[in-house]
Amino acid sequence: MKIELEVNGKKRELNIEPRRTLADALREDLGLTGTHLGCEHGVCGACTVILDGKAVRSCLMFAAQCGGREVRTVESLAADDGTPHPLQAAFVAEHGLQCGFCTPGFLMLVTAALEGDPDIVEDEERLRELLTSNLCRCTGYEGIRRAVVRAAGDMKAFS
Ligand code: FES
Ligand code: FES
């Protein structure tokens, strides 16, 4: 089947089998391999992308469900000249990653959260609950939490 969708601000057309997941369509049909696949059954969050402004597990969605919709992947975060997004810079500054496998999923989870409610960082419990959505087996989460708080401050300062 053919679908049209917007990916990272560009119209894209896909000719896919109905069973193709959004994650596979992004990675294999569109070459956007920044979206990682871990568990492939909705647990780890490594595959998180933003669909119409909301963070979703792309391994749990069919690409066919995304016709006419807007998808953002981790490739959309840095500026065209390669300057990292404030959240990416904060992950580096606060040691929010080690192996980096989970990082694209966390970046998209947190981007959607901060865009929807930048004040989430003021509420320790809500922020910790948000971060439990995704699995990281390297960092112990503390660097990720600090990175989100730092990025929220940086993003406010530049808005
Ligand atoms: S790969 Fe999608 S949730 Fe783990
Ligand atoms: S940095 Fe390795 S799994 Fe998170």
PDB file of C-alpha atoms and ligand atoms in Angstrom:
ATOM      1  CA  MET A   1       0.000   0.000   0.000  1.00  0.00           C
ATOM      2  CA  LYS A   2       1.039   3.594  -0.571  1.00  0.00           C
ATOM      3  CA  ILE A   3       1.027   6.206   2.168  1.00  0.00           C
ATOM      4  CA  GLU A   4       2.182   9.794   2.409  1.00  0.00           C
ATOM      5  CA  LEU A   5       3.398  11.262   5.649  1.00  0.00           C
ATOM      6  CA  GLU A   6       5.614  14.063   6.865  1.00  0.00           C
ATOM      7  CA  VAL A   7       8.913  12.994   8.387  1.00  0.00           C
ATOM      8  CA  ASN A   8      11.157  15.599   9.991  1.00  0.00           C
ATOM      9  CA  GLY A   9       9.399  18.358   8.069  1.00  0.00           C
ATOM     10  CA  LYS A  10       9.540  16.700   4.635  1.00  0.00           C
ATOM     11  CA  LYS A  11       6.754  14.961   2.729  1.00  0.00           C
ATOM     12  CA  ARG A  12       7.643  11.325   2.151  1.00  0.00           C
ATOM     13  CA  GLU A  13       5.881   8.607   0.213  1.00  0.00           C
ATOM     14  CA  LEU A  14       6.137   4.976   1.202  1.00  0.00           C
ATOM     15  CA  ASN A  15       5.078   1.858  -0.617  1.00  0.00           C
ATOM     16  CA  ILE A  16       4.838  -0.692   2.159  1.00  0.00           C
ATOM     17  CA  GLU A  17       3.241  -3.900   3.281  1.00  0.00           C
ATOM     18  CA  PRO A  18       0.404  -3.213   5.757  1.00  0.00           C
ATOM     19  CA  ARG A  19       2.294  -5.137   8.453  1.00  0.00           C
ATOM     20  CA  ARG A  20       5.406  -2.919   8.247  1.00  0.00           C
ATOM     21  CA  THR A  21       6.061  -1.223  11.583  1.00  0.00           C
ATOM     22  CA  LEU A  22       6.745   2.479  11.750  1.00  0.00           C
ATOM     23  CA  ALA A  23      10.180   1.679  13.211  1.00  0.00           C
ATOM     24  CA  ASP A  24      11.111  -0.539  10.263  1.00  0.00           C
ATOM     25  CA  ALA A  25       9.747   1.968   7.753  1.00  0.00           C
ATOM     26  CA  LEU A  26      11.830   4.752   9.305  1.00  0.00           C
ATOM     27  CA  ARG A  27      15.000   2.696   9.536  1.00  0.00           C
ATOM     28  CA  GLU A  28      14.852   0.531   6.446  1.00  0.00           C
ATOM     29  CA  ASP A  29      12.736   2.458   3.955  1.00  0.00           C
ATOM     30  CA  LEU A  30      13.771   5.994   4.877  1.00  0.00           C
ATOM     31  CA  GLY A  31      17.307   5.315   6.164  1.00  0.00           C
ATOM     32  CA  LEU A  32      16.659   7.056   9.497  1.00  0.00           C
ATOM     33  CA  THR A  33      18.641   4.645  11.627  1.00  0.00           C
ATOM     34  CA  GLY A  34      18.852   6.992  14.618  1.00  0.00           C
ATOM     35  CA  THR A  35      15.637   5.347  15.812  1.00  0.00           C
ATOM     36  CA  HIS A  36      16.852   2.242  17.618  1.00  0.00           C
ATOM     37  CA  LEU A  37      15.161  -1.087  18.116  1.00  0.00           C
ATOM     38  CA  GLY A  38      15.681  -2.916  21.394  1.00  0.00           C
ATOM     39  CA  CYS A  39      12.884  -5.163  22.590  1.00  0.00           C
ATOM     40  CA  GLU A  40      10.510  -4.678  19.628  1.00  0.00           C
ATOM     41  CA  HIS A  41       7.520  -5.200  21.888  1.00  0.00           C
ATOM     42  CA  GLY A  42       6.906  -1.899  23.597  1.00  0.00           C
ATOM     43  CA  VAL A  43       8.975  -2.235  26.753  1.00  0.00           C
ATOM     44  CA  CYS A  44      12.319  -0.471  26.319  1.00  0.00           C
ATOM     45  CA  GLY A  45      11.389   2.784  24.557  1.00  0.00           C
ATOM     46  CA  ALA A  46      14.537   2.812  22.400  1.00  0.00           C
ATOM     47  CA  CYS A  47      12.300   3.244  19.350  1.00  0.00           C
ATOM     48  CA  THR A  48      10.461   6.336  20.669  1.00  0.00           C
ATOM     49  CA  VAL A  49       9.596   8.966  18.062  1.00  0.00           C
ATOM     50  CA  ILE A  50       7.177  11.895  18.103  1.00  0.00           C
ATOM     51  CA  LEU A  51       3.918  11.415  16.204  1.00  0.00           C
ATOM     52  CA  ASP A  52       1.707  14.507  15.919  1.00  0.00           C
ATOM     53  CA  GLY A  53       3.415  15.973  18.982  1.00  0.00           C
ATOM     54  CA  LYS A  54       3.190  12.892  21.207  1.00  0.00           C
ATOM     55  CA  ALA A  55       5.924  10.399  22.063  1.00  0.00           C
ATOM     56  CA  VAL A  56       5.086   6.932  20.741  1.00  0.00           C
ATOM     57  CA  ARG A  57       6.798   3.536  20.533  1.00  0.00           C
ATOM     58  CA  SER A  58       7.428   3.151  16.821  1.00  0.00           C
ATOM     59  CA  CYS A  59       7.807  -0.634  17.168  1.00  0.00           C
ATOM     60  CA  LEU A  60       4.185  -0.822  18.257  1.00  0.00           C
ATOM     61  CA  MET A  61       2.739   1.182  15.374  1.00  0.00           C
ATOM     62  CA  PHE A  62       2.185   0.208  11.796  1.00  0.00           C
ATOM     63  CA  ALA A  63       3.513   2.692   9.283  1.00  0.00           C
ATOM     64  CA  ALA A  64       0.105   2.417   7.625  1.00  0.00           C
ATOM     65  CA  GLN A  65      -1.407   4.132  10.687  1.00  0.00           C
ATOM     66  CA  CYS A  66       0.740   7.200  10.024  1.00  0.00           C
ATOM     67  CA  GLY A  67      -0.624   8.287   6.649  1.00  0.00           C
ATOM     68  CA  GLY A  68      -1.166  12.066   6.615  1.00  0.00           C
ATOM     69  CA  ARG A  69       0.519  12.467   9.990  1.00  0.00           C
ATOM     70  CA  GLU A  70       3.733  14.121  11.195  1.00  0.00           C
ATOM     71  CA  VAL A  71       6.632  12.072  12.513  1.00  0.00           C
ATOM     72  CA  ARG A  72       9.769  13.444  14.116  1.00  0.00           C
ATOM     73  CA  THR A  73      12.838  11.329  14.735  1.00  0.00           C
ATOM     74  CA  VAL A  74      16.085  12.020  16.539  1.00  0.00           C
ATOM     75  CA  GLU A  75      17.574  13.192  13.227  1.00  0.00           C
ATOM     76  CA  SER A  76      15.350  16.282  13.466  1.00  0.00           C
ATOM     77  CA  LEU A  77      16.923  17.606  16.652  1.00  0.00           C
ATOM     78  CA  ALA A  78      20.288  19.041  15.608  1.00  0.00           C
ATOM     79  CA  ALA A  79      20.366  22.190  13.492  1.00  0.00           C
ATOM     80  CA  ASP A  80      21.184  21.929   9.774  1.00  0.00           C
ATOM     81  CA  ASP A  81      24.769  23.020  10.491  1.00  0.00           C
ATOM     82  CA  GLY A  82      25.157  20.164  12.992  1.00  0.00           C
ATOM     83  CA  THR A  83      24.777  22.270  16.139  1.00  0.00           C
ATOM     84  CA  PRO A  84      23.273  19.952  18.745  1.00  0.00           C
ATOM     85  CA  HIS A  85      19.834  20.657  20.190  1.00  0.00           C
ATOM     86  CA  PRO A  86      20.085  21.972  23.798  1.00  0.00           C
ATOM     87  CA  LEU A  87      18.816  18.616  25.037  1.00  0.00           C
ATOM     88  CA  GLN A  88      21.540  16.754  23.152  1.00  0.00           C
ATOM     89  CA  ALA A  89      24.158  19.166  24.505  1.00  0.00           C
ATOM     90  CA  ALA A  90      22.818  18.689  28.032  1.00  0.00           C
ATOM     91  CA  PHE A  91      23.016  14.878  27.728  1.00  0.00           C
ATOM     92  CA  VAL A  92      26.696  15.246  26.888  1.00  0.00           C
ATOM     93  CA  ALA A  93      27.396  17.827  29.603  1.00  0.00           C
ATOM     94  CA  GLU A  94      25.615  15.868  32.338  1.00  0.00           C
ATOM     95  CA  HIS A  95      26.822  12.392  31.337  1.00  0.00           C
ATOM     96  CA  GLY A  96      23.301  11.343  30.367  1.00  0.00           C
ATOM     97  CA  LEU A  97      24.619   8.574  28.148  1.00  0.00           C
ATOM     98  CA  GLN A  98      27.218   5.857  28.091  1.00  0.00           C
ATOM     99  CA  CYS A  99      26.718   3.286  25.315  1.00  0.00           C
ATOM    100  CA  GLY A 100      24.096   5.584  23.772  1.00  0.00           C
ATOM    101  CA  PHE A 101      21.749   2.855  22.611  1.00  0.00           C
ATOM    102  CA  CYS A 102      18.809   4.208  24.600  1.00  0.00           C
ATOM    103  CA  THR A 103      19.649   7.855  23.929  1.00  0.00           C
ATOM    104  CA  PRO A 104      17.578   8.583  20.787  1.00  0.00           C
ATOM    105  CA  GLY A 105      14.497   7.215  22.538  1.00  0.00           C
ATOM    106  CA  PHE A 106      15.116   9.308  25.653  1.00  0.00           C
ATOM    107  CA  LEU A 107      15.757  12.425  23.556  1.00  0.00           C
ATOM    108  CA  MET A 108      12.434  12.073  21.759  1.00  0.00           C
ATOM    109  CA  LEU A 109      10.517  11.118  24.915  1.00  0.00           C
ATOM    110  CA  VAL A 110      11.848  14.191  26.719  1.00  0.00           C
ATOM    111  CA  THR A 111      11.512  16.543  23.743  1.00  0.00           C
ATOM    112  CA  ALA A 112       7.803  15.768  23.511  1.00  0.00           C
ATOM    113  CA  ALA A 113       7.421  16.180  27.279  1.00  0.00           C
ATOM    114  CA  LEU A 114       9.257  19.520  27.441  1.00  0.00           C
ATOM    115  CA  GLU A 115       7.368  20.868  24.432  1.00  0.00           C
ATOM    116  CA  GLY A 116       4.062  19.879  26.041  1.00  0.00           C
ATOM    117  CA  ASP A 117       4.900  21.021  29.564  1.00  0.00           C
ATOM    118  CA  PRO A 118       8.285  22.655  30.223  1.00  0.00           C
ATOM    119  CA  ASP A 119       7.430  22.885  33.929  1.00  0.00           C
ATOM    120  CA  ILE A 120       7.568  19.116  34.306  1.00  0.00           C
ATOM    121  CA  VAL A 121      11.128  19.584  35.566  1.00  0.00           C
ATOM    122  CA  GLU A 122       9.773  21.486  38.589  1.00  0.00           C
ATOM    123  CA  ASP A 123       8.018  18.348  39.763  1.00  0.00           C
ATOM    124  CA  GLU A 124      10.603  15.761  40.736  1.00  0.00           C
ATOM    125  CA  GLU A 125       8.087  12.938  40.971  1.00  0.00           C
ATOM    126  CA  ARG A 126       6.536  13.562  37.537  1.00  0.00           C
ATOM    127  CA  LEU A 127       9.956  13.878  35.944  1.00  0.00           C
ATOM    128  CA  ARG A 128      11.142  10.615  37.463  1.00  0.00           C
ATOM    129  CA  GLU A 129       7.921   8.930  36.388  1.00  0.00           C
ATOM    130  CA  LEU A 130       8.421  10.188  32.829  1.00  0.00           C
ATOM    131  CA  LEU A 131      11.955   8.786  32.735  1.00  0.00           C
ATOM    132  CA  THR A 132      10.767   5.375  33.900  1.00  0.00           C
ATOM    133  CA  SER A 133       9.015   5.030  30.520  1.00  0.00           C
ATOM    134  CA  ASN A 134      12.294   4.086  28.884  1.00  0.00           C
ATOM    135  CA  LEU A 135      15.012   1.653  29.869  1.00  0.00           C
ATOM    136  CA  CYS A 136      18.669   2.544  30.268  1.00  0.00           C
ATOM    137  CA  ARG A 137      20.985  -0.124  31.563  1.00  0.00           C
ATOM    138  CA  CYS A 138      24.133   2.017  31.727  1.00  0.00           C
ATOM    139  CA  THR A 139      23.642   5.366  33.404  1.00  0.00           C
ATOM    140  CA  GLY A 140      21.550   4.752  36.498  1.00  0.00           C
ATOM    141  CA  TYR A 141      19.274   7.553  35.197  1.00  0.00           C
ATOM    142  CA  GLU A 142      20.731  10.305  37.384  1.00  0.00           C
ATOM    143  CA  GLY A 143      22.720  11.858  34.525  1.00  0.00           C
ATOM    144  CA  ILE A 144      19.646  11.702  32.316  1.00  0.00           C
ATOM    145  CA  ARG A 145      17.556  13.449  34.977  1.00  0.00           C
ATOM    146  CA  ARG A 146      20.161  16.179  35.419  1.00  0.00           C
ATOM    147  CA  ALA A 147      20.382  16.620  31.635  1.00  0.00           C
ATOM    148  CA  VAL A 148      16.641  17.149  31.329  1.00  0.00           C
ATOM    149  CA  VAL A 149      16.641  19.760  34.107  1.00  0.00           C
ATOM    150  CA  ARG A 150      19.603  21.547  32.520  1.00  0.00           C
ATOM    151  CA  ALA A 151      18.069  21.468  29.045  1.00  0.00           C
ATOM    152  CA  ALA A 152      14.746  22.821  30.293  1.00  0.00           C
ATOM    153  CA  GLY A 153      16.602  25.803  31.767  1.00  0.00           C
ATOM    154  CA  ASP A 154      18.648  26.319  28.594  1.00  0.00           C
ATOM    155  CA  MET A 155      15.561  26.063  26.377  1.00  0.00           C
ATOM    156  CA  LYS A 156      13.708  28.635  28.500  1.00  0.00           C
ATOM    157  CA  ALA A 157      16.693  30.987  28.358  1.00  0.00           C
ATOM    158  CA  PHE A 158      16.692  30.881  24.543  1.00  0.00           C
ATOM    159  CA  SER A 159      12.913  31.030  24.006  1.00  0.00           C
TER     160      SER A 159
HETATM  161  S1  FES B   1      12.004  -1.397  20.577  1.00  0.00           S
HETATM  162 FE1  FES B   1      10.105  -0.389  20.804  1.00  0.00          FE
HETATM  163  S2  FES B   1       9.760  -0.349  22.928  1.00  0.00           S
HETATM  164 FE2  FES B   1      11.587  -1.523  22.713  1.00  0.00          FE
HETATM  165  S1  FES B   2      23.377   4.661  27.759  1.00  0.00           S
HETATM  166 FE1  FES B   2      23.530   2.504  27.451  1.00  0.00          FE
HETATM  167  S2  FES B   2      21.492   1.808  27.631  1.00  0.00           S
HETATM  168 FE2  FES B   2      21.389   3.899  28.160  1.00  0.00          FE
END
